[in-house]
């Protein structure tokens, strides 16, 4: 998981604060969470607005929504769930939206996966809205920071230009983009990385399990689709890329972290070595951070709504089977924050594996992080070269339900993978962290989904859990336990 810097976030289990006074909120009033109360107390400009999330008390009937979706194919369930949630939130949020319009609130955004509305409001409006009897809580729409930007070198702008330096032709032609790289195809005969050999991935490919027909959604810094190792596995539909900030119409990655994850999931062999666990799986991606490397909680709620139904058409079966998340409340280890508990619930009801990096808070005990420690999320820790839990990997028990944490482990140290391309240079790198272990598990799950598409998500995840004393790779054992079906033949595509 990248080192995301969060503003201080208060757990939903913390003491309630109403209008700046510690204690129980007035009857019928909304709880104004402590961080927001503190900001309001420091606020001196009456006209200055704060970004907030207004959570309503009414909640949809998860059982009824699940029953309607259960009869549909897995990839179509998300569309049914999102349609039901939209109908519910449209009706229940209407009075609040009317109130916000009267107050001339700014950047009002109804949310779907959680019954809440995001808006920018003055402190006075927040205090007055807290008296509404249909609101449960008001919290600061926290700003998240991506890791310090690490941009690969631009060949057109060398760090140390020399008078005789000859730039590539496309730079001399006015800075036009370099020619598109030819996407690499999967070739089972290519060498593999040591990590793939340890997992037993080549043996799975020989059985035909390559991830073909499976879609993994990558929720991170974006993915560089110009990189030949991962560009060919982009699903490629108009709705298969979601920039939460509307800044880029096509898949890209200013940082590199998301591209590194994509390489471990489905990276192919442009550089003469297969990198991904599921080289014939496809990816779609959501870009969490804007051009200033900032995002808010509301952006992630919107991304989760997109995951349920990427093209917004309930009759189209386009939801992913696996969601890979490399973000979390890393600055608050050992706490349970349920801001995204409902989002995880809906994705799970849609039949998806909701994979989260467990966090890099080790070696301290009980360093679980949210949402990875929420019910339904699949937290993944990192293993070192000796198969032991990496020193940096978070561990202990979940602060939300006391289950052992993390749920699964996978190699997460010094893994060779793709990096964002630098002009025509298709770069690779070596990386460590629980984000990369989570990407490995996402790839393993892609093989298991292909092998046993009828299995429940819980069955596949359980099959991947380590068995003490078993020398078999977890992937090999899981394929055996699931007793997969006849798969499409592996090889070139």
Tab-separated table of C-alpha atoms in Angstrom:
chain	number	residue	atom	x	y	z
A	1	UNK	CA	0.000	0.000	0.000
A	2	UNK	CA	1.404	3.394	-0.872
A	3	UNK	CA	2.115	5.731	2.011
A	4	UNK	CA	-1.093	7.745	1.787
A	5	UNK	CA	-1.226	10.706	4.124
A	6	UNK	CA	-4.701	11.216	5.566
A	7	UNK	CA	-6.099	14.017	7.609
A	8	UNK	CA	-7.010	12.712	11.045
A	9	UNK	CA	-10.069	10.478	10.705
A	10	UNK	CA	-12.363	9.663	13.594
A	11	UNK	CA	-13.701	6.148	13.957
A	12	UNK	CA	-17.458	5.805	13.871
A	13	UNK	CA	-17.161	4.220	17.305
A	14	UNK	CA	-15.653	7.338	18.873
A	15	UNK	CA	-17.446	9.612	21.313
A	16	UNK	CA	-20.253	11.591	19.699
A	17	UNK	CA	-19.948	15.336	19.478
A	18	UNK	CA	-22.869	17.614	18.730
A	19	UNK	CA	-22.254	21.240	17.812
A	20	UNK	CA	-18.822	21.209	19.398
A	21	UNK	CA	-19.834	19.719	22.754
A	22	UNK	CA	-18.519	16.287	23.735
A	23	UNK	CA	-21.297	13.893	24.692
A	24	UNK	CA	-24.467	12.406	23.229
A	25	UNK	CA	-26.104	14.304	20.387
A	26	UNK	CA	-29.437	15.935	21.070
A	27	UNK	CA	-32.411	13.688	20.372
A	28	UNK	CA	-33.168	13.705	16.658
A	29	UNK	CA	-29.968	15.604	15.852
A	30	UNK	CA	-27.115	14.399	13.672
A	31	UNK	CA	-23.721	13.616	15.154
A	32	UNK	CA	-21.108	16.090	13.962
A	33	UNK	CA	-17.870	14.135	14.045
A	34	UNK	CA	-14.960	15.476	16.119
A	35	UNK	CA	-12.598	16.402	13.306
A	36	UNK	CA	-15.259	18.471	11.611
A	37	UNK	CA	-16.234	20.126	14.891
A	38	UNK	CA	-12.606	21.088	15.456
A	39	UNK	CA	-12.367	22.595	11.985
A	40	UNK	CA	-15.559	24.553	12.522
A	41	UNK	CA	-14.239	25.905	15.828
A	42	UNK	CA	-11.129	27.228	14.076
A	43	UNK	CA	-13.119	28.666	11.181
A	44	UNK	CA	-13.271	32.460	11.281
A	45	UNK	CA	-14.584	33.332	7.822
A	46	UNK	CA	-18.384	33.110	7.799
A	47	UNK	CA	-18.456	32.532	4.041
A	48	UNK	CA	-15.770	29.833	3.894
A	49	UNK	CA	-17.108	26.407	3.018
A	50	UNK	CA	-15.974	22.993	4.222
A	51	UNK	CA	-16.349	19.724	2.258
A	52	UNK	CA	-18.631	17.378	4.208
A	53	UNK	CA	-20.519	14.110	3.924
A	54	UNK	CA	-24.115	14.222	5.159
A	55	UNK	CA	-25.116	10.664	6.100
A	56	UNK	CA	-28.841	9.923	6.252
A	57	UNK	CA	-30.422	7.572	8.776
A	58	UNK	CA	-32.539	5.528	6.368
A	59	UNK	CA	-30.839	2.504	4.875
A	60	UNK	CA	-31.907	0.275	1.973
A	61	UNK	CA	-33.093	-3.290	2.497
A	62	UNK	CA	-29.970	-5.272	1.656
A	63	UNK	CA	-31.794	-8.593	1.806
A	64	UNK	CA	-34.412	-7.578	-0.764
A	65	UNK	CA	-31.811	-6.045	-3.084
A	66	UNK	CA	-29.644	-9.152	-2.813
A	67	UNK	CA	-32.546	-11.469	-3.647
A	68	UNK	CA	-33.347	-9.527	-6.820
A	69	UNK	CA	-29.706	-9.661	-7.914
A	70	UNK	CA	-29.009	-13.288	-6.950
A	71	UNK	CA	-30.919	-14.748	-9.920
A	72	UNK	CA	-28.709	-12.884	-12.403
A	73	UNK	CA	-25.276	-13.859	-13.774
A	74	UNK	CA	-22.478	-12.491	-11.572
A	75	UNK	CA	-21.372	-9.771	-13.980
A	76	UNK	CA	-24.951	-8.456	-14.193
A	77	UNK	CA	-25.720	-8.355	-10.460
A	78	UNK	CA	-23.896	-5.078	-9.909
A	79	UNK	CA	-26.138	-3.292	-12.396
A	80	UNK	CA	-29.254	-4.546	-10.629
A	81	UNK	CA	-27.871	-3.509	-7.230
A	82	UNK	CA	-26.884	-0.052	-8.430
A	83	UNK	CA	-30.300	0.459	-10.038
A	84	UNK	CA	-32.013	-0.460	-6.747
A	85	UNK	CA	-29.715	1.819	-4.756
A	86	UNK	CA	-30.310	4.722	-7.133
A	87	UNK	CA	-34.070	4.364	-6.733
A	88	UNK	CA	-33.766	4.266	-2.942
A	89	UNK	CA	-31.341	7.175	-2.576
A	90	UNK	CA	-33.219	9.320	-5.094
A	91	UNK	CA	-36.341	9.156	-2.935
A	92	UNK	CA	-34.714	9.331	0.509
A	93	UNK	CA	-32.269	12.135	-0.331
A	94	UNK	CA	-34.836	14.406	-2.030
A	95	UNK	CA	-35.777	16.531	1.041
A	96	UNK	CA	-32.128	17.059	1.965
A	97	UNK	CA	-31.211	18.019	-1.590
A	98	UNK	CA	-34.024	20.577	-1.605
A	99	UNK	CA	-32.684	22.048	1.646
A	100	UNK	CA	-29.158	22.233	0.204
A	101	UNK	CA	-30.456	23.977	-2.899
A	102	UNK	CA	-32.193	26.580	-0.729
A	103	UNK	CA	-28.929	27.164	1.131
A	104	UNK	CA	-27.023	27.456	-2.160
A	105	UNK	CA	-24.623	24.736	-1.151
A	106	UNK	CA	-21.709	24.176	-3.522
A	107	UNK	CA	-20.508	21.000	-5.253
A	108	UNK	CA	-23.554	19.004	-4.125
A	109	UNK	CA	-23.148	15.352	-5.052
A	110	UNK	CA	-25.695	12.617	-4.211
A	111	UNK	CA	-23.935	9.310	-3.469
A	112	UNK	CA	-25.302	5.863	-4.241
A	113	UNK	CA	-23.314	3.150	-2.439
A	114	UNK	CA	-23.814	4.948	0.865
A	115	UNK	CA	-26.963	6.967	1.592
A	116	UNK	CA	-25.174	10.279	1.851
A	117	UNK	CA	-24.739	13.576	0.060
A	118	UNK	CA	-21.399	15.334	-0.387
A	119	UNK	CA	-21.407	19.142	-0.385
A	120	UNK	CA	-19.386	22.216	0.528
A	121	UNK	CA	-21.095	24.156	3.331
A	122	UNK	CA	-20.433	26.997	5.748
A	123	UNK	CA	-20.086	26.244	9.451
A	124	UNK	CA	-23.427	27.915	10.057
A	125	UNK	CA	-25.169	25.659	7.526
A	126	UNK	CA	-23.540	22.581	9.060
A	127	UNK	CA	-24.808	23.515	12.535
A	128	UNK	CA	-28.306	24.127	11.239
A	129	UNK	CA	-28.384	20.936	9.168
A	130	UNK	CA	-27.296	18.942	12.219
A	131	UNK	CA	-30.753	19.576	13.694
A	132	UNK	CA	-32.475	17.646	10.882
A	133	UNK	CA	-34.042	14.454	12.175
A	134	UNK	CA	-33.303	12.525	8.947
A	135	UNK	CA	-29.515	12.891	9.274
A	136	UNK	CA	-27.403	10.379	11.204
A	137	UNK	CA	-24.013	12.105	11.023
A	138	UNK	CA	-21.975	14.794	9.344
A	139	UNK	CA	-18.278	14.181	8.774
A	140	UNK	CA	-15.465	16.000	7.077
A	141	UNK	CA	-14.949	14.792	3.505
A	142	UNK	CA	-11.330	14.007	4.251
A	143	UNK	CA	-8.620	14.807	1.746
A	144	UNK	CA	-6.348	11.896	0.837
A	145	UNK	CA	-2.855	12.387	-0.475
A	146	UNK	CA	-1.226	9.952	-2.861
A	147	UNK	CA	2.445	9.068	-2.336
A	148	UNK	CA	5.000	11.680	-3.325
A	149	UNK	CA	4.863	11.757	-7.076
A	150	UNK	CA	7.558	9.723	-8.767
A	151	UNK	CA	7.351	10.478	-12.469
A	152	UNK	CA	9.495	8.536	-14.889
A	153	UNK	CA	11.917	10.612	-16.941
A	154	UNK	CA	10.535	12.425	-19.971
A	155	UNK	CA	12.886	11.802	-22.940
A	156	UNK	CA	11.871	15.191	-24.389
A	157	UNK	CA	12.939	16.985	-21.185
A	158	UNK	CA	16.247	15.486	-20.024
A	159	UNK	CA	17.271	16.331	-16.476
A	160	UNK	CA	20.733	17.424	-17.631
A	161	UNK	CA	20.502	18.595	-21.259
A	162	UNK	CA	23.747	19.008	-23.200
A	163	UNK	CA	24.323	21.222	-26.258
A	164	UNK	CA	24.859	18.240	-28.575
A	165	UNK	CA	22.183	15.984	-27.142
A	166	UNK	CA	20.009	14.497	-29.874
A	167	UNK	CA	16.372	14.103	-28.806
A	168	UNK	CA	14.047	11.419	-30.226
A	169	UNK	CA	12.403	12.372	-33.537
A	170	UNK	CA	8.943	12.783	-32.020
A	171	UNK	CA	10.384	15.404	-29.626
A	172	UNK	CA	11.940	17.327	-32.540
A	173	UNK	CA	8.605	17.226	-34.372
A	174	UNK	CA	7.027	19.480	-31.777
A	175	UNK	CA	6.519	17.209	-28.800
A	176	UNK	CA	3.983	14.869	-30.384
A	177	UNK	CA	3.331	11.651	-28.531
A	178	UNK	CA	5.641	8.718	-29.339
A	179	UNK	CA	4.253	5.960	-31.527
A	180	UNK	CA	1.921	3.635	-29.643
A	181	UNK	CA	3.735	0.595	-28.330
A	182	UNK	CA	2.723	-2.757	-29.754
A	183	UNK	CA	0.883	-4.679	-27.046
A	184	UNK	CA	2.612	-7.848	-25.964
A	185	UNK	CA	0.791	-11.172	-26.236
A	186	UNK	CA	0.940	-13.926	-23.656
A	187	UNK	CA	3.398	-16.655	-24.554
A	188	UNK	CA	3.530	-19.606	-22.155
A	189	UNK	CA	7.019	-20.468	-23.408
A	190	UNK	CA	8.592	-17.274	-22.052
A	191	UNK	CA	10.612	-17.346	-18.806
A	192	UNK	CA	8.778	-16.281	-15.641
A	193	UNK	CA	9.791	-14.258	-12.587
A	194	UNK	CA	10.873	-16.116	-9.436
A	195	UNK	CA	7.630	-15.093	-7.729
A	196	UNK	CA	5.505	-16.781	-10.421
A	197	UNK	CA	7.577	-19.941	-10.145
A	198	UNK	CA	7.072	-20.032	-6.359
A	199	UNK	CA	3.301	-19.604	-6.802
A	200	UNK	CA	3.087	-22.460	-9.283
A	201	UNK	CA	1.562	-20.167	-11.903
A	202	UNK	CA	3.219	-21.883	-14.933
A	203	UNK	CA	1.671	-25.193	-13.884
A	204	UNK	CA	-1.748	-23.533	-13.688
A	205	UNK	CA	-1.271	-22.050	-17.161
A	206	UNK	CA	-0.461	-25.517	-18.548
A	207	UNK	CA	-3.884	-26.625	-17.298
A	208	UNK	CA	-5.432	-23.731	-19.231
A	209	UNK	CA	-5.941	-21.410	-16.280
A	210	UNK	CA	-4.548	-18.057	-17.415
A	211	UNK	CA	-7.312	-15.695	-16.268
A	212	UNK	CA	-8.944	-15.618	-19.683
A	213	UNK	CA	-12.459	-14.165	-19.531
A	214	UNK	CA	-11.913	-12.617	-16.080
A	215	UNK	CA	-11.842	-8.868	-15.331
A	216	UNK	CA	-9.887	-7.241	-12.491
A	217	UNK	CA	-10.638	-3.631	-11.525
A	218	UNK	CA	-7.597	-1.677	-10.294
A	219	UNK	CA	-8.458	1.196	-7.941
A	220	UNK	CA	-5.308	3.270	-7.527
A	221	UNK	CA	-3.256	5.930	-9.318
A	222	UNK	CA	-4.369	4.802	-12.782
A	223	UNK	CA	-2.715	2.457	-15.263
A	224	UNK	CA	-0.395	3.364	-18.133
A	225	UNK	CA	-2.124	1.705	-21.072
A	226	UNK	CA	0.740	2.700	-23.381
A	227	UNK	CA	3.015	0.158	-21.703
A	228	UNK	CA	3.130	-2.944	-23.947
A	229	UNK	CA	3.218	-5.346	-20.993
A	230	UNK	CA	-0.191	-4.192	-19.694
A	231	UNK	CA	-1.792	-2.215	-22.539
A	232	UNK	CA	-2.923	-5.348	-24.331
A	233	UNK	CA	-4.894	-6.559	-21.326
A	234	UNK	CA	-7.006	-3.407	-20.962
A	235	UNK	CA	-10.631	-4.447	-21.577
A	236	UNK	CA	-10.923	-1.362	-23.740
A	237	UNK	CA	-14.581	-0.351	-23.515
A	238	UNK	CA	-15.596	3.313	-23.376
A	239	UNK	CA	-16.727	2.839	-19.759
A	240	UNK	CA	-13.762	0.712	-18.629
A	241	UNK	CA	-11.761	3.716	-17.376
A	242	UNK	CA	-13.082	5.999	-14.631
A	243	UNK	CA	-11.198	9.146	-13.710
A	244	UNK	CA	-13.001	10.382	-10.592
A	245	UNK	CA	-11.878	13.924	-11.451
A	246	UNK	CA	-12.706	13.937	-15.163
A	247	UNK	CA	-9.176	15.012	-16.101
A	248	UNK	CA	-8.150	12.214	-18.473
A	249	UNK	CA	-10.365	10.406	-20.965
A	250	UNK	CA	-8.048	7.438	-21.442
A	251	UNK	CA	-6.103	5.218	-19.032
A	252	UNK	CA	-2.931	6.882	-17.760
A	253	UNK	CA	-0.792	6.993	-14.625
A	254	UNK	CA	1.167	10.022	-13.455
A	255	UNK	CA	2.680	8.108	-10.557
A	256	UNK	CA	3.410	4.513	-11.530
A	257	UNK	CA	1.967	2.599	-8.582
A	258	UNK	CA	-1.217	1.492	-10.355
A	259	UNK	CA	0.788	0.391	-13.399
A	260	UNK	CA	3.001	-1.702	-11.124
A	261	UNK	CA	-0.072	-3.439	-9.714
A	262	UNK	CA	-1.421	-4.095	-13.206
A	263	UNK	CA	1.850	-5.749	-14.163
A	264	UNK	CA	1.613	-8.232	-11.298
A	265	UNK	CA	-1.976	-9.075	-12.204
A	266	UNK	CA	-1.715	-9.484	-15.972
A	267	UNK	CA	1.703	-8.271	-17.169
A	268	UNK	CA	2.895	-10.025	-20.293
A	269	UNK	CA	6.239	-10.606	-21.959
A	270	UNK	CA	7.410	-7.539	-23.898
A	271	UNK	CA	10.709	-7.672	-22.032
A	272	UNK	CA	11.150	-11.398	-22.560
A	273	UNK	CA	9.704	-12.418	-19.199
A	274	UNK	CA	6.108	-12.933	-18.097
A	275	UNK	CA	5.307	-10.756	-15.058
A	276	UNK	CA	1.634	-11.315	-14.193
A	277	UNK	CA	-0.074	-14.173	-12.384
A	278	UNK	CA	-3.039	-14.073	-14.783
A	279	UNK	CA	-1.532	-12.948	-18.112
A	280	UNK	CA	-4.766	-13.361	-20.055
A	281	UNK	CA	-7.016	-11.599	-17.543
A	282	UNK	CA	-8.294	-8.143	-18.471
A	283	UNK	CA	-8.246	-4.996	-16.353
A	284	UNK	CA	-10.377	-1.922	-15.984
A	285	UNK	CA	-9.236	0.936	-13.772
A	286	UNK	CA	-10.337	3.866	-11.622
A	287	UNK	CA	-8.048	6.834	-10.995
A	288	UNK	CA	-8.378	7.900	-7.358
A	289	UNK	CA	-6.239	11.074	-7.260
A	290	UNK	CA	-6.402	14.299	-9.263
A	291	UNK	CA	-3.540	16.197	-10.883
A	292	UNK	CA	-2.546	17.600	-7.497
A	293	UNK	CA	-2.394	14.058	-6.044
A	294	UNK	CA	-5.502	14.682	-3.907
A	295	UNK	CA	-8.819	12.835	-3.564
A	296	UNK	CA	-11.689	12.758	-1.080
A	297	UNK	CA	-13.831	10.062	0.498
A	298	UNK	CA	-16.698	11.053	-1.795
A	299	UNK	CA	-14.501	10.262	-4.824
A	300	UNK	CA	-14.068	6.698	-3.575
A	301	UNK	CA	-17.801	6.297	-3.006
A	302	UNK	CA	-18.330	7.349	-6.627
A	303	UNK	CA	-15.708	4.862	-7.787
A	304	UNK	CA	-17.503	2.048	-5.949
A	305	UNK	CA	-20.773	2.975	-7.660
A	306	UNK	CA	-18.944	2.769	-11.001
A	307	UNK	CA	-17.563	-0.653	-10.092
A	308	UNK	CA	-21.086	-1.997	-9.655
A	309	UNK	CA	-22.024	-1.037	-13.211
A	310	UNK	CA	-19.223	0.534	-15.286
A	311	UNK	CA	-21.355	1.539	-18.277
A	312	UNK	CA	-24.381	2.551	-16.204
A	313	UNK	CA	-26.658	0.122	-18.044
A	314	UNK	CA	-28.183	-2.495	-15.775
A	315	UNK	CA	-28.842	-4.915	-18.638
A	316	UNK	CA	-25.137	-5.049	-19.589
A	317	UNK	CA	-23.054	-7.668	-17.776
A	318	UNK	CA	-19.862	-5.643	-17.409
A	319	UNK	CA	-19.031	-5.633	-13.684
A	320	UNK	CA	-15.580	-6.979	-12.730
A	321	UNK	CA	-15.173	-10.209	-10.800
A	322	UNK	CA	-12.283	-8.861	-8.704
A	323	UNK	CA	-11.583	-5.399	-7.266
A	324	UNK	CA	-8.010	-4.555	-6.249
A	325	UNK	CA	-7.684	-1.677	-3.749
A	326	UNK	CA	-4.313	-0.215	-2.759
A	327	UNK	CA	-5.573	2.587	-0.498
A	328	UNK	CA	-6.771	2.836	3.073
A	329	UNK	CA	-6.718	4.762	6.351
A	330	UNK	CA	-3.037	3.967	6.806
A	331	UNK	CA	-2.502	6.802	9.269
A	332	UNK	CA	-4.916	5.266	11.777
A	333	UNK	CA	-3.765	1.664	12.441
A	334	UNK	CA	-5.736	-0.392	14.909
A	335	UNK	CA	-8.988	1.526	14.353
A	336	UNK	CA	-12.299	0.490	12.821
A	337	UNK	CA	-13.787	3.076	10.461
A	338	UNK	CA	-16.971	1.944	8.712
A	339	UNK	CA	-17.253	4.744	6.160
A	340	UNK	CA	-16.919	2.166	3.365
A	341	UNK	CA	-18.576	-0.815	5.053
A	342	UNK	CA	-21.714	-0.425	2.934
A	343	UNK	CA	-19.666	-0.084	-0.267
A	344	UNK	CA	-17.871	-3.348	0.503
A	345	UNK	CA	-21.203	-5.003	1.288
A	346	UNK	CA	-22.720	-4.077	-2.091
A	347	UNK	CA	-19.660	-5.201	-4.036
A	348	UNK	CA	-19.705	-8.525	-2.198
A	349	UNK	CA	-23.432	-8.966	-2.832
A	350	UNK	CA	-22.630	-8.423	-6.497
A	351	UNK	CA	-20.341	-11.476	-6.258
A	352	UNK	CA	-17.015	-9.643	-6.380
A	353	UNK	CA	-13.794	-10.352	-4.522
A	354	UNK	CA	-12.963	-7.069	-2.745
A	355	UNK	CA	-9.182	-7.267	-2.252
A	356	UNK	CA	-7.349	-4.709	-0.080
A	357	UNK	CA	-3.686	-4.246	0.766
A	358	UNK	CA	-3.417	-4.983	4.497
A	359	UNK	CA	-1.160	-1.988	5.146
A	360	UNK	CA	2.499	-1.488	5.964
A	361	UNK	CA	2.162	-0.892	9.714
A	362	UNK	CA	4.275	-3.807	10.962
A	363	UNK	CA	5.977	-5.125	12.949
A	364	UNK	CA	3.634	-3.682	15.607
A	365	UNK	CA	0.720	-5.949	16.529
A	366	UNK	CA	-2.943	-5.098	15.899
A	367	UNK	CA	-2.167	-2.647	13.120
A	368	UNK	CA	-5.140	-3.445	10.906
A	369	UNK	CA	-6.434	-0.570	8.782
A	370	UNK	CA	-9.833	0.313	7.380
A	371	UNK	CA	-11.465	-0.495	5.023
A	372	UNK	CA	-9.268	-3.613	4.779
A	373	UNK	CA	-10.429	-4.669	8.262
A	374	UNK	CA	-14.143	-4.207	7.460
A	375	UNK	CA	-16.395	-7.234	7.139
A	376	UNK	CA	-16.311	-8.639	3.606
A	377	UNK	CA	-13.010	-7.025	2.630
A	378	UNK	CA	-10.171	-9.443	1.835
A	379	UNK	CA	-7.001	-8.077	3.452
A	380	UNK	CA	-3.677	-9.285	2.036
A	381	UNK	CA	-0.339	-9.184	3.840
A	382	UNK	CA	3.143	-9.554	2.366
A	383	UNK	CA	5.559	-12.475	2.661
A	384	UNK	CA	9.349	-12.284	2.427
A	385	UNK	CA	11.539	-14.569	0.338
A	386	UNK	CA	11.506	-17.151	3.136
A	387	UNK	CA	7.718	-17.345	3.240
A	388	UNK	CA	7.451	-15.446	6.525
A	389	UNK	CA	5.321	-12.375	7.131
A	390	UNK	CA	7.306	-9.327	6.023
A	391	UNK	CA	8.506	-7.105	8.819
A	392	UNK	CA	6.564	-4.133	7.426
A	393	UNK	CA	3.271	-6.001	6.934
A	394	UNK	CA	0.364	-5.057	9.230
A	395	UNK	CA	-0.834	-7.863	11.506
A	396	UNK	CA	-2.803	-8.951	14.569
A	397	UNK	CA	-6.599	-8.987	14.582
A	398	UNK	CA	-9.145	-6.882	12.758
A	399	UNK	CA	-10.224	-3.872	14.804
A	400	UNK	CA	-13.723	-4.297	13.330
A	401	UNK	CA	-14.557	-7.937	14.042
A	402	UNK	CA	-11.486	-9.443	15.772
A	403	UNK	CA	-10.798	-11.921	12.967
A	404	UNK	CA	-7.131	-12.839	12.359
A	405	UNK	CA	-5.475	-10.160	10.242
A	406	UNK	CA	-4.549	-10.249	7.412
A	407	UNK	CA	-6.958	-12.685	5.772
A	408	UNK	CA	-4.431	-13.931	3.201
A	409	UNK	CA	-0.742	-13.536	2.468
A	410	UNK	CA	1.321	-13.606	-0.714
A	411	UNK	CA	4.845	-12.709	-1.837
A	412	UNK	CA	5.359	-8.970	-1.433
A	413	UNK	CA	9.083	-8.238	-1.426
A	414	UNK	CA	11.346	-7.364	-4.360
A	415	UNK	CA	8.829	-8.316	-7.053
A	416	UNK	CA	9.656	-7.537	-10.671
A	417	UNK	CA	6.817	-5.694	-12.412
A	418	UNK	CA	5.970	-2.993	-14.934
A	419	UNK	CA	6.480	0.701	-14.271
A	420	UNK	CA	4.892	3.575	-16.152
A	421	UNK	CA	6.524	4.041	-19.533
A	422	UNK	CA	8.974	6.912	-20.091
A	423	UNK	CA	8.182	7.953	-23.635
A	424	UNK	CA	9.113	4.955	-25.803
A	425	UNK	CA	10.840	3.158	-22.932
A	426	UNK	CA	8.708	0.321	-21.513
A	427	UNK	CA	10.139	0.314	-18.028
A	428	UNK	CA	10.077	-2.351	-15.324
A	429	UNK	CA	10.959	-2.025	-11.659
A	430	UNK	CA	11.327	-4.007	-8.441
A	431	UNK	CA	8.842	-3.187	-5.674
A	432	UNK	CA	7.886	-4.251	-2.137
A	433	UNK	CA	4.770	-3.693	-0.033
A	434	UNK	CA	1.371	-5.144	0.808
A	435	UNK	CA	-0.096	-3.445	-2.275
A	436	UNK	CA	1.990	-5.776	-4.421
A	437	UNK	CA	1.023	-8.835	-2.394
A	438	UNK	CA	-2.625	-7.838	-2.898
A	439	UNK	CA	-2.025	-7.636	-6.652
A	440	UNK	CA	-0.583	-11.169	-6.601
A	441	UNK	CA	-3.705	-12.450	-4.809
A	442	UNK	CA	-5.932	-10.625	-7.305
A	443	UNK	CA	-4.130	-12.526	-10.056
A	444	UNK	CA	-4.516	-15.845	-8.249
A	445	UNK	CA	-8.224	-15.188	-7.801
A	446	UNK	CA	-8.524	-14.496	-11.529
A	447	UNK	CA	-7.247	-18.020	-12.219
A	448	UNK	CA	-9.675	-19.460	-9.658
A	449	UNK	CA	-12.613	-17.541	-11.122
A	450	UNK	CA	-11.794	-18.964	-14.545
A	451	UNK	CA	-11.396	-22.450	-13.067
A	452	UNK	CA	-14.625	-22.378	-11.052
A	453	UNK	CA	-16.903	-19.508	-12.112
A	454	UNK	CA	-19.858	-21.033	-10.268
A	455	UNK	CA	-18.098	-21.023	-6.883
A	456	UNK	CA	-18.945	-18.378	-4.315
A	457	UNK	CA	-16.304	-15.747	-3.568
A	458	UNK	CA	-15.966	-17.102	-0.018
A	459	UNK	CA	-15.158	-20.583	-1.362
A	460	UNK	CA	-12.338	-19.346	-3.574
A	461	UNK	CA	-10.862	-17.173	-0.838
A	462	UNK	CA	-11.019	-20.020	1.657
A	463	UNK	CA	-9.273	-22.328	-0.819
A	464	UNK	CA	-6.326	-19.884	-1.011
A	465	UNK	CA	-5.694	-19.807	2.739
A	466	UNK	CA	-2.416	-21.311	3.825
A	467	UNK	CA	-2.422	-24.747	5.434
A	468	UNK	CA	0.321	-25.203	8.083
A	469	UNK	CA	2.809	-27.844	7.042
A	470	UNK	CA	1.545	-28.078	3.447
A	471	UNK	CA	4.440	-27.673	1.020
A	472	UNK	CA	2.124	-27.215	-1.957
A	473	UNK	CA	1.776	-23.686	-3.345
A	474	UNK	CA	-1.532	-22.187	-2.209
A	475	UNK	CA	-2.609	-21.661	-5.828
A	476	UNK	CA	-1.983	-25.306	-6.748
A	477	UNK	CA	-3.882	-26.522	-3.696
A	478	UNK	CA	-6.771	-24.101	-4.334
A	479	UNK	CA	-7.199	-25.282	-7.927
A	480	UNK	CA	-7.279	-28.847	-6.679
A	481	UNK	CA	-9.823	-28.067	-3.952
A	482	UNK	CA	-12.134	-26.250	-6.340
A	483	UNK	CA	-11.948	-29.047	-8.901
A	484	UNK	CA	-12.196	-26.581	-11.787
A	485	UNK	CA	-13.903	-27.077	-15.065
A	486	UNK	CA	-12.349	-27.555	-18.507
A	487	UNK	CA	-10.678	-24.227	-19.294
A	488	UNK	CA	-9.950	-22.531	-22.587
A	489	UNK	CA	-6.518	-23.494	-23.855
A	490	UNK	CA	-3.638	-21.312	-22.745
A	491	UNK	CA	-0.959	-19.992	-25.050
A	492	UNK	CA	-0.828	-16.988	-27.329
A	493	UNK	CA	-3.774	-14.636	-27.727
